[in-house]
Amino acid sequence: MNLSINIIGSGFSSLAASCYLAKAGYQVTVFEKNSTIGGRARQLKKEGFTFDIGPTWYWMPDVFERFFADFNKTPQDYYSLEKLNPAYSVYYGKNDFLTIEDSLERIAKVFEKEEPGSSKKLFKFIDQAKSNYDIAIKDLVYNPGVSPFELVSIKTLKRLNQFFSNIRREVRKEFKSEKLIQILEFPVLFLGAKPSDTPSFYSFMNYADFGLGTFHPKKGMYQVILAMEELAKELGVIIKTDAPIEKIVVKNGECKEIVSNGETYASNIVLSGADYHHTETLLEESYRQYSESYWDKKTFAPSSLLFYVGFNKKLKQVNHHTLFFDVNFYTHAKAIYDTPEWPENPLFYASFPSKTDASSAPEGKEAGIFLIPLAPGLNDTPELRETYFDKIIHRFENLTSQNVKDHIIFKESFCVNDFINDYNSYKGNAYGMANTLMQTAFLRPKLKSKKVKNLFFTGQLTVPGPGVPPSLISGKLVADLITKHHPNHEVII
């Protein structure tokens, strides 16, 4: 009889793992606590508007292509993809912005105009970033984080200094304009740490940005989730929603069952794509690998205060993705990482999917998503949410020279408390554990439990790290690890 695997959670990593494991012949059931699948990548629909609740950036298309190719499919079999031009804009002051277009050559012209002589340096910088990307995405990140020797090769040894330098230092060596520096430091924020704490090897994110570009799946990022659900079901995966897990049952050091809604489900193997810290609280304390002090000392990626806003008119002076860097980045970063507190003047990001995708909003109207990065674990109240909405909307109106507050049909918010309630997220973090030097590869929480036989983990708190493409990869890594440790049809003793 085929081995049964129960998977906790239905985010990108869980769905990816379910597909690989079902293809390998395992009986796979996915348990999702919420009423819809997708984990953080769910959708909000209201009054004819559609919002991606979670991820809105589609980067590294090659990783998605590689995932679907493993099943003799392509992304285009499931959803339409459009390369955005412009990719995004960055505001620095009132009517003062730079626009990043869809090719390195066009981006170089923007750099040259802002800082004469910088275009040549940019080509050199991105060439190095591409080289790092080829090593990282085609090789390193597809390692399971079991041994430090996974990082050792002739190619990585030649770049050893890049693991001990940081993005901020390397960017500032070459570029003088603060505007250009902020654009080059921006992509590593997806990795969850300050540029000064992110190894310069991660410049490969700059190649993802400038070299590969920014895409949009028609009807939103949720289409990727729906594509993975369709693929999983084609492969025989069973998906249960409204099915929170109350307990992981361990007998004689071996994972045997899970309990959901008071019902017990036998399992040869349990894989959790839910929050790693939360998953371990479902175990008796003696079976937990990591203590509370372990988690407390780790550098977590930010949480977020998000607003989903329906406007009754089309907005001007903004693109699909628009960043607002009109305040001091380092002051805001300090409020996230050094002395966690609500930032006095936050940077923020806004997405207007209806600029690209007519399905996002009724005709003549605009869908807006606003995001403020925050330290995880902050006090979260309706009053604070309202205060910060007023702050960013006031700035937004001033920077883009238009009135928008009087044109709001509705707004919904999502913050620390919601990340905890909806996703059991540790301290309400939004993106997982940051990719700092001491939290890279084998130094991250393990895919396989050291204390419980047949218990595995996947997702953004484990290998390879935060972000949608790494989550897809994490699902593949853990599936490979499971098939290696427990080949199908094997009777586990």
Short mmCIF file of C-alpha atoms in Angstrom, two decimals:
data_model
loop_
_atom_site.label_atom_id
_atom_site.label_comp_id
_atom_site.label_asym_id
_atom_site.label_seq_id
_atom_site.Cartn_x
_atom_site.Cartn_y
_atom_site.Cartn_z
CA MET A 1 0.00 0.00 0.00
CA ASN A 2 1.24 3.49 -0.80
CA LEU A 3 2.48 5.57 2.11
CA SER A 4 0.13 8.30 3.35
CA ILE A 5 1.34 11.86 3.87
CA ASN A 6 -0.69 14.52 5.65
CA ILE A 7 0.39 18.08 4.84
CA ILE A 8 -0.43 20.99 7.15
CA GLY A 9 -1.14 24.23 5.29
CA SER A 10 -1.80 25.04 1.64
CA GLY A 11 0.63 27.83 0.80
CA PHE A 12 3.10 27.73 -2.10
CA SER A 13 5.55 25.37 -0.38
CA SER A 14 2.85 22.92 0.79
CA LEU A 15 1.15 22.80 -2.62
CA ALA A 16 4.49 22.35 -4.38
CA ALA A 17 5.44 19.50 -2.05
CA SER A 18 2.01 17.89 -2.49
CA CYS A 19 2.48 17.80 -6.26
CA TYR A 20 5.95 16.25 -6.09
CA LEU A 21 4.89 13.67 -3.50
CA ALA A 22 1.69 12.71 -5.33
CA LYS A 23 3.69 12.31 -8.53
CA ALA A 24 5.99 9.94 -6.62
CA GLY A 25 2.96 7.84 -5.71
CA TYR A 26 2.24 8.82 -2.11
CA GLN A 27 -1.32 9.27 -0.86
CA VAL A 28 -1.36 13.00 -0.08
CA THR A 29 -3.92 14.98 1.89
CA VAL A 30 -3.57 18.73 2.50
CA PHE A 31 -5.21 20.30 5.57
CA GLU A 32 -5.89 24.07 5.43
CA LYS A 33 -7.19 25.93 8.50
CA ASN A 34 -8.84 28.71 6.46
CA SER A 35 -11.87 28.41 4.20
CA THR A 36 -9.78 29.02 1.06
CA ILE A 37 -6.39 27.65 0.07
CA GLY A 38 -3.20 29.61 -0.58
CA GLY A 39 -1.88 30.45 2.87
CA ARG A 40 -0.63 34.02 2.77
CA ALA A 41 -1.47 34.19 -0.95
CA ARG A 42 -5.23 34.36 -0.58
CA GLN A 43 -7.61 36.76 -2.29
CA LEU A 44 -10.06 39.43 -1.16
CA LYS A 45 -13.11 40.17 -3.32
CA LYS A 46 -15.40 43.06 -2.50
CA GLU A 47 -17.86 45.21 -4.48
CA GLY A 48 -16.41 44.12 -7.82
CA PHE A 49 -12.78 44.63 -6.71
CA THR A 50 -10.21 41.83 -6.43
CA PHE A 51 -7.05 42.06 -4.31
CA ASP A 52 -4.17 39.69 -3.68
CA ILE A 53 -4.02 39.63 0.12
CA GLY A 54 -0.38 38.52 0.16
CA PRO A 55 2.34 38.47 -2.51
CA THR A 56 1.91 40.90 -5.41
CA TRP A 57 5.34 40.63 -7.09
CA TYR A 58 5.99 37.90 -9.66
CA TRP A 59 9.78 37.66 -9.91
CA MET A 60 12.12 34.87 -11.05
CA PRO A 61 9.81 33.42 -13.73
CA ASP A 62 12.38 30.70 -14.40
CA VAL A 63 11.66 29.15 -10.98
CA PHE A 64 7.94 28.89 -11.80
CA GLU A 65 8.79 27.44 -15.20
CA ARG A 66 11.10 24.87 -13.61
CA PHE A 67 8.37 23.84 -11.17
CA PHE A 68 5.73 23.26 -13.83
CA ALA A 69 8.26 21.63 -16.18
CA ASP A 70 8.82 18.94 -13.54
CA PHE A 71 5.25 17.86 -14.38
CA ASN A 72 5.58 18.36 -18.15
CA LYS A 73 3.56 21.55 -17.88
CA THR A 74 4.17 25.26 -18.36
CA PRO A 75 2.75 28.25 -16.44
CA GLN A 76 0.91 29.18 -19.64
CA ASP A 77 -1.07 25.95 -19.37
CA TYR A 78 -2.78 27.55 -16.37
CA TYR A 79 -2.47 31.35 -16.46
CA SER A 80 -1.45 34.26 -18.69
CA LEU A 81 1.67 36.19 -17.80
CA GLU A 82 2.46 39.78 -18.73
CA LYS A 83 5.82 41.48 -18.33
CA LEU A 84 5.24 44.88 -16.78
CA ASN A 85 6.57 48.02 -18.41
CA PRO A 86 7.29 50.02 -16.42
CA ALA A 87 8.19 47.48 -13.76
CA TYR A 88 7.75 50.05 -11.00
CA SER A 89 8.28 53.67 -10.01
CA VAL A 90 10.03 55.09 -6.94
CA TYR A 91 8.99 58.40 -5.38
CA TYR A 92 11.55 60.51 -3.49
CA GLY A 93 9.53 63.73 -3.14
CA LYS A 94 6.65 65.70 -4.61
CA ASN A 95 6.48 64.84 -8.33
CA ASP A 96 10.06 63.56 -7.95
CA PHE A 97 10.28 59.94 -9.07
CA LEU A 98 12.33 57.52 -11.13
CA THR A 99 10.73 54.89 -13.34
CA ILE A 100 12.28 51.46 -13.82
CA GLU A 101 11.39 50.07 -17.24
CA ASP A 102 11.51 46.55 -18.64
CA SER A 103 15.09 46.25 -19.93
CA LEU A 104 18.55 46.81 -18.53
CA GLU A 105 19.39 49.15 -21.40
CA ARG A 106 16.47 51.47 -20.55
CA ILE A 107 17.25 51.28 -16.84
CA ALA A 108 20.87 52.20 -17.56
CA LYS A 109 19.69 55.40 -19.28
CA VAL A 110 17.77 56.36 -16.13
CA PHE A 111 20.90 55.73 -14.03
CA GLU A 112 23.11 57.73 -16.38
CA LYS A 113 20.77 60.70 -16.32
CA GLU A 114 20.66 60.63 -12.52
CA GLU A 115 24.41 60.02 -12.04
CA PRO A 116 26.71 60.51 -15.04
CA GLY A 117 29.05 57.54 -15.44
CA SER A 118 26.81 55.18 -13.45
CA SER A 119 25.46 53.22 -16.43
CA LYS A 120 28.81 51.55 -17.06
CA LYS A 121 29.04 50.61 -13.38
CA LEU A 122 25.48 49.28 -13.51
CA PHE A 123 26.23 46.91 -16.39
CA LYS A 124 29.24 45.58 -14.46
CA PHE A 125 27.23 45.25 -11.24
CA ILE A 126 24.37 43.38 -12.94
CA ASP A 127 26.83 41.13 -14.78
CA GLN A 128 28.17 40.04 -11.38
CA ALA A 129 24.62 39.73 -10.07
CA LYS A 130 23.72 37.45 -13.00
CA SER A 131 26.72 35.27 -12.27
CA ASN A 132 25.58 34.98 -8.65
CA TYR A 133 22.02 34.26 -9.80
CA ASP A 134 23.20 31.40 -11.99
CA ILE A 135 25.04 29.86 -9.05
CA ALA A 136 22.33 30.51 -6.48
CA ILE A 137 19.12 29.69 -8.34
CA LYS A 138 20.46 26.93 -10.56
CA ASP A 139 22.51 25.25 -7.86
CA LEU A 140 22.76 26.43 -4.24
CA VAL A 141 19.10 26.97 -3.33
CA TYR A 142 18.19 23.48 -4.54
CA ASN A 143 20.24 22.01 -1.67
CA PRO A 144 18.34 20.82 1.43
CA GLY A 145 20.37 22.71 4.04
CA VAL A 146 21.69 19.53 5.64
CA SER A 147 25.42 20.27 5.54
CA PRO A 148 27.72 23.30 5.33
CA PHE A 149 29.49 21.56 2.47
CA GLU A 150 26.48 22.30 0.25
CA LEU A 151 27.85 25.84 0.02
CA VAL A 152 31.35 24.70 -0.93
CA SER A 153 32.32 24.60 -4.59
CA ILE A 154 34.96 26.15 -6.79
CA LYS A 155 32.44 28.81 -7.81
CA THR A 156 31.43 29.74 -4.25
CA LEU A 157 35.00 29.67 -2.94
CA LYS A 158 35.88 32.26 -5.57
CA ARG A 159 33.10 34.41 -4.10
CA LEU A 160 33.83 33.79 -0.44
CA ASN A 161 34.38 37.49 0.20
CA GLN A 162 30.79 38.13 -0.98
CA PHE A 163 29.44 36.13 1.96
CA PHE A 164 31.31 38.34 4.42
CA SER A 165 30.67 41.68 2.75
CA ASN A 166 27.16 43.13 2.52
CA ILE A 167 24.87 44.65 -0.09
CA ARG A 168 25.01 48.14 1.37
CA ARG A 169 28.81 48.26 1.28
CA GLU A 170 29.09 46.89 -2.25
CA VAL A 171 26.44 49.21 -3.70
CA ARG A 172 27.97 52.28 -2.08
CA LYS A 173 31.40 51.41 -3.46
CA GLU A 174 30.09 52.02 -6.97
CA PHE A 175 27.21 54.49 -6.76
CA LYS A 176 26.92 57.94 -5.15
CA SER A 177 23.31 58.96 -5.81
CA GLU A 178 21.11 58.09 -2.82
CA LYS A 179 18.21 57.57 -5.21
CA LEU A 180 20.09 54.93 -7.19
CA ILE A 181 21.47 53.34 -4.04
CA GLN A 182 17.96 52.89 -2.65
CA ILE A 183 16.77 51.30 -5.90
CA LEU A 184 19.67 48.83 -5.80
CA GLU A 185 19.11 48.06 -2.12
CA PHE A 186 15.35 47.60 -2.51
CA PRO A 187 15.29 44.02 -3.93
CA VAL A 188 17.07 42.50 -0.92
CA LEU A 189 14.21 43.69 1.28
CA PHE A 190 12.38 40.64 -0.13
CA LEU A 191 14.96 38.57 1.79
CA GLY A 192 13.80 40.14 5.04
CA ALA A 193 16.88 41.94 6.38
CA LYS A 194 18.62 45.30 6.15
CA PRO A 195 21.05 45.67 3.22
CA SER A 196 23.82 46.10 5.80
CA ASP A 197 22.99 42.62 7.19
CA THR A 198 22.51 40.87 3.85
CA PRO A 199 25.58 39.19 2.26
CA SER A 200 26.58 40.83 -1.00
CA PHE A 201 26.25 37.46 -2.74
CA TYR A 202 22.51 38.14 -2.62
CA SER A 203 22.99 40.80 -5.28
CA PHE A 204 21.45 38.10 -7.46
CA MET A 205 18.16 39.74 -6.46
CA ASN A 206 19.25 42.75 -8.52
CA TYR A 207 19.51 40.49 -11.55
CA ALA A 208 16.03 39.16 -10.81
CA ASP A 209 14.87 42.80 -10.80
CA PHE A 210 16.77 44.40 -13.69
CA GLY A 211 17.76 41.33 -15.71
CA LEU A 212 14.63 39.18 -15.64
CA GLY A 213 12.00 41.80 -14.89
CA THR A 214 8.66 42.03 -13.12
CA PHE A 215 5.62 40.10 -14.31
CA HIS A 216 1.91 39.97 -13.54
CA PRO A 217 -0.32 36.89 -13.84
CA LYS A 218 -3.65 37.95 -15.35
CA LYS A 219 -6.29 38.03 -12.55
CA GLY A 220 -3.53 38.23 -9.93
CA MET A 221 -1.03 36.11 -8.02
CA TYR A 222 -3.85 33.90 -6.77
CA GLN A 223 -3.97 32.38 -10.24
CA VAL A 224 -0.68 30.67 -9.45
CA ILE A 225 -2.25 29.11 -6.35
CA LEU A 226 -5.24 27.97 -8.40
CA ALA A 227 -2.88 26.51 -11.01
CA MET A 228 -1.02 24.54 -8.35
CA GLU A 229 -4.32 23.36 -6.86
CA GLU A 230 -5.47 22.13 -10.29
CA LEU A 231 -2.15 20.35 -10.84
CA ALA A 232 -2.25 18.80 -7.36
CA LYS A 233 -5.78 17.48 -7.88
CA GLU A 234 -4.82 16.12 -11.30
CA LEU A 235 -2.13 14.16 -9.46
CA GLY A 236 -4.60 12.83 -6.89
CA VAL A 237 -4.05 15.16 -3.94
CA ILE A 238 -6.99 15.60 -1.56
CA ILE A 239 -7.40 19.11 -0.12
CA LYS A 240 -9.45 19.81 3.01
CA THR A 241 -10.31 23.42 3.96
CA ASP A 242 -11.64 24.67 7.32
CA ALA A 243 -9.40 21.99 8.78
CA PRO A 244 -7.10 23.45 11.49
CA ILE A 245 -4.66 21.05 13.13
CA GLU A 246 -4.99 20.77 16.90
CA LYS A 247 -2.28 18.23 17.63
CA ILE A 248 0.48 16.12 16.10
CA VAL A 249 0.43 12.73 17.83
CA VAL A 250 3.84 11.15 18.49
CA LYS A 251 4.22 7.59 19.77
CA ASN A 252 7.63 6.20 20.72
CA GLY A 253 9.33 9.10 18.99
CA GLU A 254 7.48 8.55 15.75
CA CYS A 255 4.85 10.76 14.12
CA LYS A 256 1.65 8.72 13.82
CA GLU A 257 -1.41 10.95 13.58
CA ILE A 258 -2.75 14.46 13.34
CA VAL A 259 -5.91 15.77 14.94
CA SER A 260 -8.14 18.17 13.03
CA ASN A 261 -11.55 19.40 14.23
CA GLY A 262 -11.43 16.69 16.89
CA GLU A 263 -10.98 13.92 14.32
CA THR A 264 -7.85 11.77 14.17
CA TYR A 265 -6.11 11.08 10.85
CA ALA A 266 -3.51 8.32 10.69
CA SER A 267 -0.39 9.15 8.75
CA ASN A 268 2.89 7.52 7.80
CA ILE A 269 4.48 10.93 7.38
CA VAL A 270 3.49 14.46 8.44
CA LEU A 271 4.77 17.49 6.57
CA SER A 272 4.07 20.98 7.86
CA GLY A 273 4.09 24.03 5.63
CA ALA A 274 2.48 26.01 8.44
CA ASP A 275 4.52 28.37 10.62
CA TYR A 276 7.47 26.32 11.94
CA HIS A 277 7.27 27.70 15.49
CA HIS A 278 3.51 27.08 15.62
CA THR A 279 3.89 23.55 14.27
CA GLU A 280 6.24 22.65 17.11
CA THR A 281 3.67 23.89 19.65
CA LEU A 282 1.40 21.12 18.32
CA LEU A 283 3.93 18.65 19.74
CA GLU A 284 4.60 17.77 23.35
CA GLU A 285 7.45 19.96 24.60
CA SER A 286 9.98 17.12 24.72
CA TYR A 287 9.61 16.63 20.97
CA ARG A 288 10.27 20.26 20.02
CA GLN A 289 13.65 20.96 18.41
CA TYR A 290 13.83 24.68 19.05
CA SER A 291 13.21 26.53 22.31
CA GLU A 292 11.33 29.80 22.72
CA SER A 293 14.66 31.54 23.32
CA TYR A 294 15.95 30.15 20.00
CA TRP A 295 13.09 31.78 18.09
CA ASP A 296 13.30 34.98 20.10
CA LYS A 297 16.96 35.47 19.14
CA LYS A 298 16.40 34.99 15.42
CA THR A 299 16.17 37.86 12.94
CA PHE A 300 12.70 37.77 11.47
CA ALA A 301 11.60 39.43 8.28
CA PRO A 302 9.13 42.26 8.83
CA SER A 303 5.45 42.09 9.44
CA SER A 304 3.23 44.48 7.49
CA LEU A 305 0.30 46.80 7.82
CA LEU A 306 -1.72 46.37 4.64
CA PHE A 307 -4.70 48.24 3.29
CA TYR A 308 -6.94 47.10 0.44
CA VAL A 309 -8.71 50.13 -0.95
CA GLY A 310 -11.41 50.59 -3.57
CA PHE A 311 -11.33 54.02 -5.30
CA ASN A 312 -14.21 55.41 -7.34
CA LYS A 313 -11.89 56.95 -9.94
CA LYS A 314 -8.68 56.16 -11.81
CA LEU A 315 -5.55 57.44 -10.05
CA LYS A 316 -2.80 59.45 -11.73
CA GLN A 317 0.98 59.54 -11.38
CA VAL A 318 1.28 55.91 -10.26
CA ASN A 319 2.17 52.60 -11.89
CA HIS A 320 1.14 49.02 -11.13
CA HIS A 321 3.96 48.90 -8.52
CA THR A 322 4.98 52.18 -6.86
CA LEU A 323 7.45 52.65 -3.98
CA PHE A 324 7.50 55.68 -1.71
CA PHE A 325 11.02 56.39 -0.45
CA ASP A 326 10.44 60.03 0.44
CA VAL A 327 11.51 59.50 4.06
CA ASN A 328 14.72 58.14 5.57
CA PHE A 329 15.04 54.42 4.90
CA TYR A 330 17.53 53.77 7.69
CA THR A 331 15.36 55.42 10.34
CA HIS A 332 12.48 53.17 9.32
CA ALA A 333 14.77 50.10 9.20
CA LYS A 334 15.93 50.86 12.75
CA ALA A 335 12.28 50.77 13.91
CA ILE A 336 11.94 47.32 12.32
CA TYR A 337 15.19 45.60 13.26
CA ASP A 338 17.06 47.47 16.01
CA THR A 339 14.51 48.98 18.40
CA PRO A 340 11.17 47.49 17.33
CA GLU A 341 8.48 50.15 17.38
CA TRP A 342 5.92 51.80 15.15
CA PRO A 343 7.90 54.01 12.73
CA GLU A 344 7.24 57.73 12.95
CA ASN A 345 7.53 58.25 9.19
CA PRO A 346 7.31 54.94 7.35
CA LEU A 347 8.31 54.09 3.83
CA PHE A 348 5.48 52.37 2.04
CA TYR A 349 4.67 50.49 -1.11
CA ALA A 350 1.51 50.69 -3.21
CA SER A 351 0.19 48.35 -5.86
CA PHE A 352 -2.53 49.27 -8.33
CA PRO A 353 -3.22 46.03 -10.20
CA SER A 354 -6.09 47.65 -12.11
CA LYS A 355 -3.46 49.69 -13.99
CA THR A 356 -2.61 46.43 -15.76
CA ASP A 357 -5.50 44.10 -15.14
CA ALA A 358 -9.10 45.17 -15.83
CA SER A 359 -10.39 42.25 -13.75
CA SER A 360 -9.07 43.94 -10.56
CA ALA A 361 -11.64 46.75 -10.44
CA PRO A 362 -14.92 47.86 -12.04
CA GLU A 363 -14.56 50.10 -15.08
CA GLY A 364 -13.40 53.62 -14.24
CA LYS A 365 -12.33 52.61 -10.73
CA GLU A 366 -8.99 51.68 -9.15
CA ALA A 367 -7.89 48.91 -6.81
CA GLY A 368 -5.12 49.97 -4.44
CA ILE A 369 -2.99 47.89 -2.06
CA PHE A 370 -0.83 49.81 0.43
CA LEU A 371 1.87 48.15 2.53
CA ILE A 372 3.94 49.49 5.44
CA PRO A 373 6.76 47.19 6.65
CA LEU A 374 6.71 46.80 10.44
CA ALA A 375 8.60 45.00 13.16
CA PRO A 376 6.88 41.72 14.08
CA GLY A 377 5.31 41.53 17.52
CA LEU A 378 4.12 45.14 17.71
CA ASN A 379 0.93 46.16 19.48
CA ASP A 380 -1.78 46.23 16.80
CA THR A 381 -4.97 48.22 17.34
CA PRO A 382 -7.69 49.65 15.06
CA GLU A 383 -6.66 53.15 16.20
CA LEU A 384 -3.04 52.63 15.14
CA ARG A 385 -4.11 51.24 11.79
CA GLU A 386 -6.27 54.31 11.17
CA THR A 387 -3.48 56.68 12.25
CA TYR A 388 -1.05 55.12 9.79
CA PHE A 389 -3.54 55.02 6.95
CA ASP A 390 -4.07 58.75 7.38
CA LYS A 391 -0.28 59.29 7.43
CA ILE A 392 0.43 57.49 4.18
CA ILE A 393 -2.66 58.73 2.31
CA HIS A 394 -1.78 62.32 3.19
CA ARG A 395 1.73 61.80 1.87
CA PHE A 396 0.45 59.90 -1.15
CA GLU A 397 -1.82 62.80 -2.09
CA ASN A 398 0.98 65.32 -1.68
CA LEU A 399 3.62 63.30 -3.57
CA THR A 400 1.36 62.49 -6.50
CA SER A 401 -0.48 65.85 -6.55
CA GLN A 402 -4.01 64.48 -6.43
CA ASN A 403 -6.93 64.07 -4.05
CA VAL A 404 -7.73 60.44 -3.31
CA LYS A 405 -9.12 60.30 0.23
CA ASP A 406 -12.46 61.73 -0.88
CA HIS A 407 -12.69 58.99 -3.52
CA ILE A 408 -12.41 55.95 -1.26
CA ILE A 409 -15.35 53.55 -1.56
CA PHE A 410 -14.04 51.21 1.14
CA LYS A 411 -10.85 50.01 2.79
CA GLU A 412 -9.92 46.79 4.57
CA SER A 413 -6.81 46.36 6.69
CA PHE A 414 -4.55 43.45 7.63
CA CYS A 415 -1.79 43.59 10.23
CA VAL A 416 0.09 41.75 12.99
CA ASN A 417 -3.01 40.34 14.71
CA ASP A 418 -4.35 39.01 11.41
CA PHE A 419 -1.06 37.29 10.53
CA ILE A 420 -1.27 35.57 13.91
CA ASN A 421 -4.97 34.68 13.70
CA ASP A 422 -5.06 33.61 10.05
CA TYR A 423 -1.63 31.97 9.70
CA ASN A 424 -0.43 31.25 13.26
CA SER A 425 2.53 33.40 12.26
CA TYR A 426 5.30 33.81 14.86
CA LYS A 427 4.92 37.34 16.28
CA GLY A 428 2.78 38.12 13.25
CA ASN A 429 5.71 38.16 10.83
CA ALA A 430 4.74 38.42 7.17
CA TYR A 431 7.74 36.98 5.32
CA GLY A 432 9.43 34.42 7.55
CA MET A 433 13.00 34.38 8.79
CA ALA A 434 15.49 36.80 7.22
CA ASN A 435 18.37 35.59 5.06
CA THR A 436 21.27 37.00 7.07
CA LEU A 437 24.71 35.32 6.99
CA MET A 438 23.98 33.36 10.18
CA GLN A 439 20.54 32.34 8.90
CA THR A 440 21.53 31.01 5.49
CA ALA A 441 21.25 27.45 4.14
CA PHE A 442 22.29 24.85 6.77
CA LEU A 443 21.97 27.47 9.54
CA ARG A 444 18.19 27.70 9.10
CA PRO A 445 15.64 25.46 10.88
CA LYS A 446 15.80 21.99 9.36
CA LEU A 447 13.48 20.41 6.82
CA LYS A 448 13.52 17.16 8.82
CA SER A 449 12.80 16.97 12.55
CA LYS A 450 15.79 15.87 14.61
CA LYS A 451 13.52 14.61 17.40
CA VAL A 452 10.49 13.06 15.71
CA LYS A 453 10.70 10.37 13.09
CA ASN A 454 8.60 10.99 9.95
CA LEU A 455 8.01 14.69 10.71
CA PHE A 456 9.13 17.21 8.07
CA PHE A 457 8.84 20.96 7.49
CA THR A 458 8.71 23.31 4.52
CA GLY A 459 8.18 27.03 3.92
CA GLN A 460 9.72 30.38 4.61
CA LEU A 461 11.12 29.64 8.08
CA THR A 462 13.21 26.80 6.71
CA VAL A 463 15.33 26.26 3.56
CA PRO A 464 15.92 28.21 1.35
CA GLY A 465 14.12 31.26 2.79
CA PRO A 466 11.45 33.94 2.32
CA GLY A 467 9.67 34.75 -0.92
CA VAL A 468 7.41 32.94 -3.38
CA PRO A 469 10.10 31.35 -5.61
CA PRO A 470 12.04 30.05 -2.56
CA SER A 471 8.77 28.60 -1.23
CA LEU A 472 8.27 26.63 -4.45
CA ILE A 473 11.84 25.39 -4.13
CA SER A 474 11.32 24.51 -0.46
CA GLY A 475 8.43 22.25 -1.45
CA LYS A 476 10.64 20.41 -3.91
CA LEU A 477 13.50 20.08 -1.42
CA VAL A 478 11.37 18.53 1.30
CA ALA A 479 9.65 16.19 -1.17
CA ASP A 480 13.06 14.98 -2.34
CA LEU A 481 14.13 14.51 1.28
CA ILE A 482 11.00 12.48 2.08
CA THR A 483 11.39 10.22 -0.95
CA LYS A 484 15.04 9.71 -0.03
CA HIS A 485 14.27 8.76 3.59
CA HIS A 486 11.02 6.92 2.89
CA PRO A 487 10.82 5.50 -0.62
CA ASN A 488 7.21 4.83 -1.52
CA HIS A 489 5.74 1.36 -0.78
CA GLU A 490 8.28 0.98 2.03
CA VAL A 491 6.83 -0.20 5.33
CA ILE A 492 8.18 2.10 8.04
CA ILE A 493 9.24 0.22 11.15
#
